[in-house]
C-alpha atoms as an extended CHARMM CRD file, in Angstrom:
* protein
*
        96  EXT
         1         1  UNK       CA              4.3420000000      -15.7540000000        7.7670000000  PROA      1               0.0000000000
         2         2  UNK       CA              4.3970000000      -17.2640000000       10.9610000000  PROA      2               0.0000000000
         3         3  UNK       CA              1.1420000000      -18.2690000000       11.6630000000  PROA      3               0.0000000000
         4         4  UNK       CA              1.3780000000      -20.1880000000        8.9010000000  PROA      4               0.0000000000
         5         5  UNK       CA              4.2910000000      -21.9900000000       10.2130000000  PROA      5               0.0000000000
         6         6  UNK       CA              6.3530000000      -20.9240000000        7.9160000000  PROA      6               0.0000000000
         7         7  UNK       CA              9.7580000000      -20.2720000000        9.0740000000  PROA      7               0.0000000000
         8         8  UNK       CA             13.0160000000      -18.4120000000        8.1320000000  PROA      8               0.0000000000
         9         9  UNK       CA             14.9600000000      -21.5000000000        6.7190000000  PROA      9               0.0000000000
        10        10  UNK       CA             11.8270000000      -22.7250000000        4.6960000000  PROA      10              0.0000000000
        11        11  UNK       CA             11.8100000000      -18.8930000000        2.5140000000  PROA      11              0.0000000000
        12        12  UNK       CA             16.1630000000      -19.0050000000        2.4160000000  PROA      12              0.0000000000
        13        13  UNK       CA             15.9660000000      -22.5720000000        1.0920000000  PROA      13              0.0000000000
        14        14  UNK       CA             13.1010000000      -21.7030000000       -1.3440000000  PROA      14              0.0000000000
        15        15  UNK       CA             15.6620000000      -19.1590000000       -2.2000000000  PROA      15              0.0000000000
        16        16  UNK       CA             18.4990000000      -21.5350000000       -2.6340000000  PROA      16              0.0000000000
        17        17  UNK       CA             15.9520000000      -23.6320000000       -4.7150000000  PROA      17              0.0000000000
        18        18  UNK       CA             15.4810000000      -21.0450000000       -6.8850000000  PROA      18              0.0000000000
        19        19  UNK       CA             18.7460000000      -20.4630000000       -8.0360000000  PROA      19              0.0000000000
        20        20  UNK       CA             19.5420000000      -23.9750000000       -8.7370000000  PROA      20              0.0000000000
        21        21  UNK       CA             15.8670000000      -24.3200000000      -10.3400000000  PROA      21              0.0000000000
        22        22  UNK       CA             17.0050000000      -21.4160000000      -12.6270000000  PROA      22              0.0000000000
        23        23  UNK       CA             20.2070000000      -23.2740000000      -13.4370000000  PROA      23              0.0000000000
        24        24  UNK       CA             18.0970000000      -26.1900000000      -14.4620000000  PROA      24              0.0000000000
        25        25  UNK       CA             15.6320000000      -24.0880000000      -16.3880000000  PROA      25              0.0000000000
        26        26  UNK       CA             17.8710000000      -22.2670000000      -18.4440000000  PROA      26              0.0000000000
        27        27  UNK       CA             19.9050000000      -25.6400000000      -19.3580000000  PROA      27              0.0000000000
        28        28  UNK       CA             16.6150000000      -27.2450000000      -20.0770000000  PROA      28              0.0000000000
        29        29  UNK       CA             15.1020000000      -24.6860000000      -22.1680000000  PROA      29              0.0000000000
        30        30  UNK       CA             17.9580000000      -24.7950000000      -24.0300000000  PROA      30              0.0000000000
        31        31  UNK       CA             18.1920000000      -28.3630000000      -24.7490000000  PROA      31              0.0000000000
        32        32  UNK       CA             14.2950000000      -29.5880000000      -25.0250000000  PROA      32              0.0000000000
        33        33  UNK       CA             13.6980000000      -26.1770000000      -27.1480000000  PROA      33              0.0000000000
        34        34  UNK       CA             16.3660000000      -26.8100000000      -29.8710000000  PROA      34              0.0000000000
        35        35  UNK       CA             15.4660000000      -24.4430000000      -32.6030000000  PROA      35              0.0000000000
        36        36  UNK       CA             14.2840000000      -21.1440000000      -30.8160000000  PROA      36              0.0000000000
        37        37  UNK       CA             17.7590000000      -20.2620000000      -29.5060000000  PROA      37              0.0000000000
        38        38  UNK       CA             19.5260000000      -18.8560000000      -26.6730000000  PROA      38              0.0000000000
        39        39  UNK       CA             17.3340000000      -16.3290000000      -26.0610000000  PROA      39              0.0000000000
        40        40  UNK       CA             14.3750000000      -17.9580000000      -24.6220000000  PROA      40              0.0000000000
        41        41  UNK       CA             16.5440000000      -20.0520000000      -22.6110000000  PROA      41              0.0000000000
        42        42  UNK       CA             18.0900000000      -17.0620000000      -21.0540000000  PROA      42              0.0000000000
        43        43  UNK       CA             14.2930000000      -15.8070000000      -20.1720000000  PROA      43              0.0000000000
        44        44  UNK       CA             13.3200000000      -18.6850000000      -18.6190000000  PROA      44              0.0000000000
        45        45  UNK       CA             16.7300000000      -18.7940000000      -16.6790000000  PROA      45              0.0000000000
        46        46  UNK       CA             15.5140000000      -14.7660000000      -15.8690000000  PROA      46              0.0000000000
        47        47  UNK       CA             12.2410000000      -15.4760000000      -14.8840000000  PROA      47              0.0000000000
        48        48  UNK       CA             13.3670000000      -17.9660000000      -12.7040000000  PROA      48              0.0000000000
        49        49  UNK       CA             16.2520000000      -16.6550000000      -10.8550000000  PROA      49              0.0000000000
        50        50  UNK       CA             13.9320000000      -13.4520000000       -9.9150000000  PROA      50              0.0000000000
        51        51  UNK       CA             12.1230000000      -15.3860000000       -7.0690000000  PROA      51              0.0000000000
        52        52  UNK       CA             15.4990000000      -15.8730000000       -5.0710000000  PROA      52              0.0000000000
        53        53  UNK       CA             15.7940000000      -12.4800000000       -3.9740000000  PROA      53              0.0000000000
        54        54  UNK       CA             12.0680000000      -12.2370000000       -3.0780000000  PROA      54              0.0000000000
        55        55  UNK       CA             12.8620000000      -15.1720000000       -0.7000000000  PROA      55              0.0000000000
        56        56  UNK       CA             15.7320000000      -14.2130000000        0.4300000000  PROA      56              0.0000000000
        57        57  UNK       CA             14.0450000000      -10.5640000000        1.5930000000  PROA      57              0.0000000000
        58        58  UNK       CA             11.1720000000      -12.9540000000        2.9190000000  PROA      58              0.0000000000
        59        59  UNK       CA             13.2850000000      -14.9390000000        4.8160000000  PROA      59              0.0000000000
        60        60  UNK       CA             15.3290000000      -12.0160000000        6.3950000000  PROA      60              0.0000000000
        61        61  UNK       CA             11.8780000000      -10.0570000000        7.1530000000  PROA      61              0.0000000000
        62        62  UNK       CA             11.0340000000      -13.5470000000        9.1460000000  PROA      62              0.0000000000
        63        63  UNK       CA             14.1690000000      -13.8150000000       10.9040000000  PROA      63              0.0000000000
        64        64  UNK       CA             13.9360000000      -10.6040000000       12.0580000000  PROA      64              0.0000000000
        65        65  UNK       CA             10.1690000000      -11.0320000000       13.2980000000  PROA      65              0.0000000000
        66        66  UNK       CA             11.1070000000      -14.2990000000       15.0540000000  PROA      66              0.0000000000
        67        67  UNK       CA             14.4150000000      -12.3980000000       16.9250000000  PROA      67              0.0000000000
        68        68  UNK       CA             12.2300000000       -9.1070000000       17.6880000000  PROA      68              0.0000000000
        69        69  UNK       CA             15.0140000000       -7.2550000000       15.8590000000  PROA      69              0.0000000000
        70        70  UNK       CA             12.4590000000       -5.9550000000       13.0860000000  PROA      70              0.0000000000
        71        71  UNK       CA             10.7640000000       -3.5790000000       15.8490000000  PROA      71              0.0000000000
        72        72  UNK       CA             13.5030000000       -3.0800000000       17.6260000000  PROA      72              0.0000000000
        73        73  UNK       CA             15.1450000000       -1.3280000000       14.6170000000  PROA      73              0.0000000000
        74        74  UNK       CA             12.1470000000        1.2280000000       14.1800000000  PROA      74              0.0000000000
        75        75  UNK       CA             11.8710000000        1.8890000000       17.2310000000  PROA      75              0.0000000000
        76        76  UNK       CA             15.9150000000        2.9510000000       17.7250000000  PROA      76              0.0000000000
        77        77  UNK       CA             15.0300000000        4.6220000000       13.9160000000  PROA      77              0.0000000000
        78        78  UNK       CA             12.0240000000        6.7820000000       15.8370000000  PROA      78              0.0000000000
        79        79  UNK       CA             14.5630000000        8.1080000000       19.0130000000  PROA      79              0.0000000000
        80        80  UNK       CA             17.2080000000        8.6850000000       16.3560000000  PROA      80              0.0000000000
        81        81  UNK       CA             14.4800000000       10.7300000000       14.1510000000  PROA      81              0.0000000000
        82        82  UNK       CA             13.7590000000       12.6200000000       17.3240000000  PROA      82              0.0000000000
        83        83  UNK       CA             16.7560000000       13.4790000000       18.9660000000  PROA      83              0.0000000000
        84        84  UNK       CA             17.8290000000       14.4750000000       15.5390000000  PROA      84              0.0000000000
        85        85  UNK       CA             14.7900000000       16.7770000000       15.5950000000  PROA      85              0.0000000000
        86        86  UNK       CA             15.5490000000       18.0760000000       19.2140000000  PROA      86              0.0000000000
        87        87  UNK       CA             18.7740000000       19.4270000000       17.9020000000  PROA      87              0.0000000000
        88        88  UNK       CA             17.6580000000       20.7810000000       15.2000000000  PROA      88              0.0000000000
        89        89  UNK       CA             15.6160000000       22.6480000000       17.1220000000  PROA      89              0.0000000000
        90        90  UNK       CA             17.6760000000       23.9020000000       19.8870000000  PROA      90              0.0000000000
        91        91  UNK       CA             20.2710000000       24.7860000000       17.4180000000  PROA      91              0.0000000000
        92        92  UNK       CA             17.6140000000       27.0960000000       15.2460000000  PROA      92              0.0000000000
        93        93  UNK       CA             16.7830000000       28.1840000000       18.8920000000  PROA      93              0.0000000000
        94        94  UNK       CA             20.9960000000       29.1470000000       19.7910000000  PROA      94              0.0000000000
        95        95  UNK       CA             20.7030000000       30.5010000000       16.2060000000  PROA      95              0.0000000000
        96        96  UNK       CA             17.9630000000       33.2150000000       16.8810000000  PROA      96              0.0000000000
């Protein structure tokens, strides 16, 4: 998402956008649709208020890509996977 200049902020406040956009969705489906009932206002609310936590995932992925934290984590994931793997092993060796 960088390259494309966009940023952490831009994908949280898409997210913040979202929720009020669903707020504004579900209010306006159920005034401008009088007739069809709460349901379909309570879809469109749905539908809506899905993209915030898609944004807000986007925007965390981003921050951690722009603070090196995102690589950082797998890589402390790998050592723990094998020194995890090292004592497995020596144990199964004490074992035997």
């Amino acid at each position: 998402m960088h390259q494309m200049g966009i940023r952490s902020e831009h994908a949280y406040l898409a997210a913040m956008g979202s929720i009020g956009l669903s707020v504004a969705a579900w209010a306006g489906s159920l005034s401008a649709e009088t007739g069809v009932g709460l349901d379909r206002a309570d879809r469109w609310g749905i539908f809506v208020g899905e993209w915030a936590p898609t944004f807000f995932g986007l925007a965390l992925s981003q921050f951690e890509q722009e603070e090196g934290t995102l690589q950082e984590g797998g890589r402390h994931l790998r050592e723990a996977g094998k020194e995890a793997a090292q004592g497995a092993a020596e144990a199964m060796k004490a074992s035997a």
